[in-house]
Amino acid sequence: MARRRVSRLQKRILRLLVAEQRRTQGGAASSHYELVKALGGDKGNISHSLRTLEERGWLIILRTPGGQANSIDLTPEGLKNASEI
């Protein structure tokens, strides 16, 4: 299978999610707000990168009933790919 291109922002997102998963031993998902705050970038760019990673099956975005991103969690495939990056 061809290697998919991963942007610098997506790499930063994956690193933060892996670190959070290790810190909590997989017990808690990261909040969207905390992720945006930690990355310190434009919320729109971060949300776009998150949706791209979700489409690839690398993470799951849990949403509020209104459709807003609430929390983010890595999938097993996302964890595997993140550790290879």
C-alpha positions as YAML, in Angstrom:
chain: A
units: angstrom
residues:
- id: 1
  name: MET
  ca: [0.00, 0.00, 0.00]
- id: 2
  name: ALA
  ca: [1.29, 3.47, -0.87]
- id: 3
  name: ARG
  ca: [2.31, 5.68, 2.00]
- id: 4
  name: ARG
  ca: [-0.12, 8.55, 2.54]
- id: 5
  name: ARG
  ca: [1.21, 12.05, 2.84]
- id: 6
  name: VAL
  ca: [0.91, 13.55, 6.31]
- id: 7
  name: SER
  ca: [1.23, 17.31, 6.82]
- id: 8
  name: ARG
  ca: [3.33, 18.87, 9.58]
- id: 9
  name: LEU
  ca: [0.16, 19.87, 11.40]
- id: 10
  name: GLN
  ca: [-1.22, 16.34, 11.17]
- id: 11
  name: LYS
  ca: [2.07, 14.99, 12.56]
- id: 12
  name: ARG
  ca: [1.84, 17.41, 15.49]
- id: 13
  name: ILE
  ca: [-1.77, 16.36, 16.12]
- id: 14
  name: LEU
  ca: [-0.82, 12.68, 16.08]
- id: 15
  name: ARG
  ca: [2.14, 13.26, 18.43]
- id: 16
  name: LEU
  ca: [-0.08, 15.09, 20.92]
- id: 17
  name: LEU
  ca: [-2.74, 12.38, 20.78]
- id: 18
  name: VAL
  ca: [-0.15, 9.61, 21.26]
- id: 19
  name: ALA
  ca: [1.37, 11.47, 24.22]
- id: 20
  name: GLU
  ca: [-2.09, 11.94, 25.77]
- id: 21
  name: GLN
  ca: [-2.96, 8.29, 25.24]
- id: 22
  name: ARG
  ca: [0.30, 7.19, 26.90]
- id: 23
  name: ARG
  ca: [-0.20, 9.64, 29.77]
- id: 24
  name: THR
  ca: [-3.70, 8.38, 30.49]
- id: 25
  name: GLN
  ca: [-2.91, 4.78, 29.47]
- id: 26
  name: GLY
  ca: [-5.67, 4.94, 26.86]
- id: 27
  name: GLY
  ca: [-8.27, 5.93, 29.44]
- id: 28
  name: ALA
  ca: [-9.35, 9.32, 28.16]
- id: 29
  name: ALA
  ca: [-9.88, 11.02, 24.83]
- id: 30
  name: SER
  ca: [-8.40, 14.46, 24.18]
- id: 31
  name: SER
  ca: [-10.81, 17.35, 24.05]
- id: 32
  name: HIS
  ca: [-11.02, 19.35, 20.83]
- id: 33
  name: TYR
  ca: [-10.60, 22.60, 22.75]
- id: 34
  name: GLU
  ca: [-7.45, 21.39, 24.55]
- id: 35
  name: LEU
  ca: [-5.95, 20.19, 21.27]
- id: 36
  name: VAL
  ca: [-6.55, 23.54, 19.56]
- id: 37
  name: LYS
  ca: [-5.12, 25.33, 22.60]
- id: 38
  name: ALA
  ca: [-2.01, 23.10, 22.71]
- id: 39
  name: LEU
  ca: [-1.30, 23.49, 18.99]
- id: 40
  name: GLY
  ca: [-1.82, 27.24, 19.09]
- id: 41
  name: GLY
  ca: [-2.86, 27.42, 15.45]
- id: 42
  name: ASP
  ca: [-5.92, 28.37, 13.48]
- id: 43
  name: LYS
  ca: [-8.96, 26.37, 14.63]
- id: 44
  name: GLY
  ca: [-10.17, 25.97, 11.03]
- id: 45
  name: ASN
  ca: [-6.88, 24.44, 9.85]
- id: 46
  name: ILE
  ca: [-6.77, 22.11, 12.84]
- id: 47
  name: SER
  ca: [-10.37, 21.02, 12.29]
- id: 48
  name: HIS
  ca: [-9.67, 20.34, 8.61]
- id: 49
  name: SER
  ca: [-6.63, 18.21, 9.50]
- id: 50
  name: LEU
  ca: [-8.66, 16.33, 12.11]
- id: 51
  name: ARG
  ca: [-11.39, 15.56, 9.55]
- id: 52
  name: THR
  ca: [-8.76, 14.30, 7.09]
- id: 53
  name: LEU
  ca: [-7.28, 11.99, 9.72]
- id: 54
  name: GLU
  ca: [-10.78, 10.83, 10.64]
- id: 55
  name: GLU
  ca: [-11.54, 10.01, 6.97]
- id: 56
  name: ARG
  ca: [-8.38, 7.87, 6.89]
- id: 57
  name: GLY
  ca: [-9.62, 5.97, 9.93]
- id: 58
  name: TRP
  ca: [-6.74, 7.16, 12.14]
- id: 59
  name: LEU
  ca: [-8.91, 8.87, 14.76]
- id: 60
  name: ILE
  ca: [-12.47, 9.21, 15.92]
- id: 61
  name: ILE
  ca: [-14.07, 12.58, 16.54]
- id: 62
  name: LEU
  ca: [-16.91, 12.36, 19.03]
- id: 63
  name: ARG
  ca: [-19.44, 15.11, 18.40]
- id: 64
  name: THR
  ca: [-22.08, 16.90, 20.43]
- id: 65
  name: PRO
  ca: [-25.73, 16.54, 19.35]
- id: 66
  name: GLY
  ca: [-25.24, 19.87, 17.54]
- id: 67
  name: GLY
  ca: [-22.40, 18.41, 15.46]
- id: 68
  name: GLN
  ca: [-19.47, 20.19, 17.12]
- id: 69
  name: ALA
  ca: [-16.29, 18.23, 17.80]
- id: 70
  name: ASN
  ca: [-16.19, 17.30, 21.45]
- id: 71
  name: SER
  ca: [-13.36, 14.84, 21.92]
- id: 72
  name: ILE
  ca: [-10.80, 13.03, 19.79]
- id: 73
  name: ASP
  ca: [-9.39, 9.54, 20.22]
- id: 74
  name: LEU
  ca: [-6.86, 7.57, 18.17]
- id: 75
  name: THR
  ca: [-7.94, 4.33, 16.54]
- id: 76
  name: PRO
  ca: [-5.61, 1.30, 16.67]
- id: 77
  name: GLU
  ca: [-4.69, 2.04, 13.04]
- id: 78
  name: GLY
  ca: [-3.99, 5.67, 13.93]
- id: 79
  name: LEU
  ca: [-1.76, 4.64, 16.82]
- id: 80
  name: LYS
  ca: [0.17, 2.27, 14.55]
- id: 81
  name: ASN
  ca: [0.63, 4.93, 11.85]
- id: 82
  name: ALA
  ca: [1.50, 7.64, 14.37]
- id: 83
  name: SER
  ca: [4.30, 5.51, 15.83]
- id: 84
  name: GLU
  ca: [5.73, 5.00, 12.33]
- id: 85
  name: ILE
  ca: [5.88, 8.74, 11.65]
...
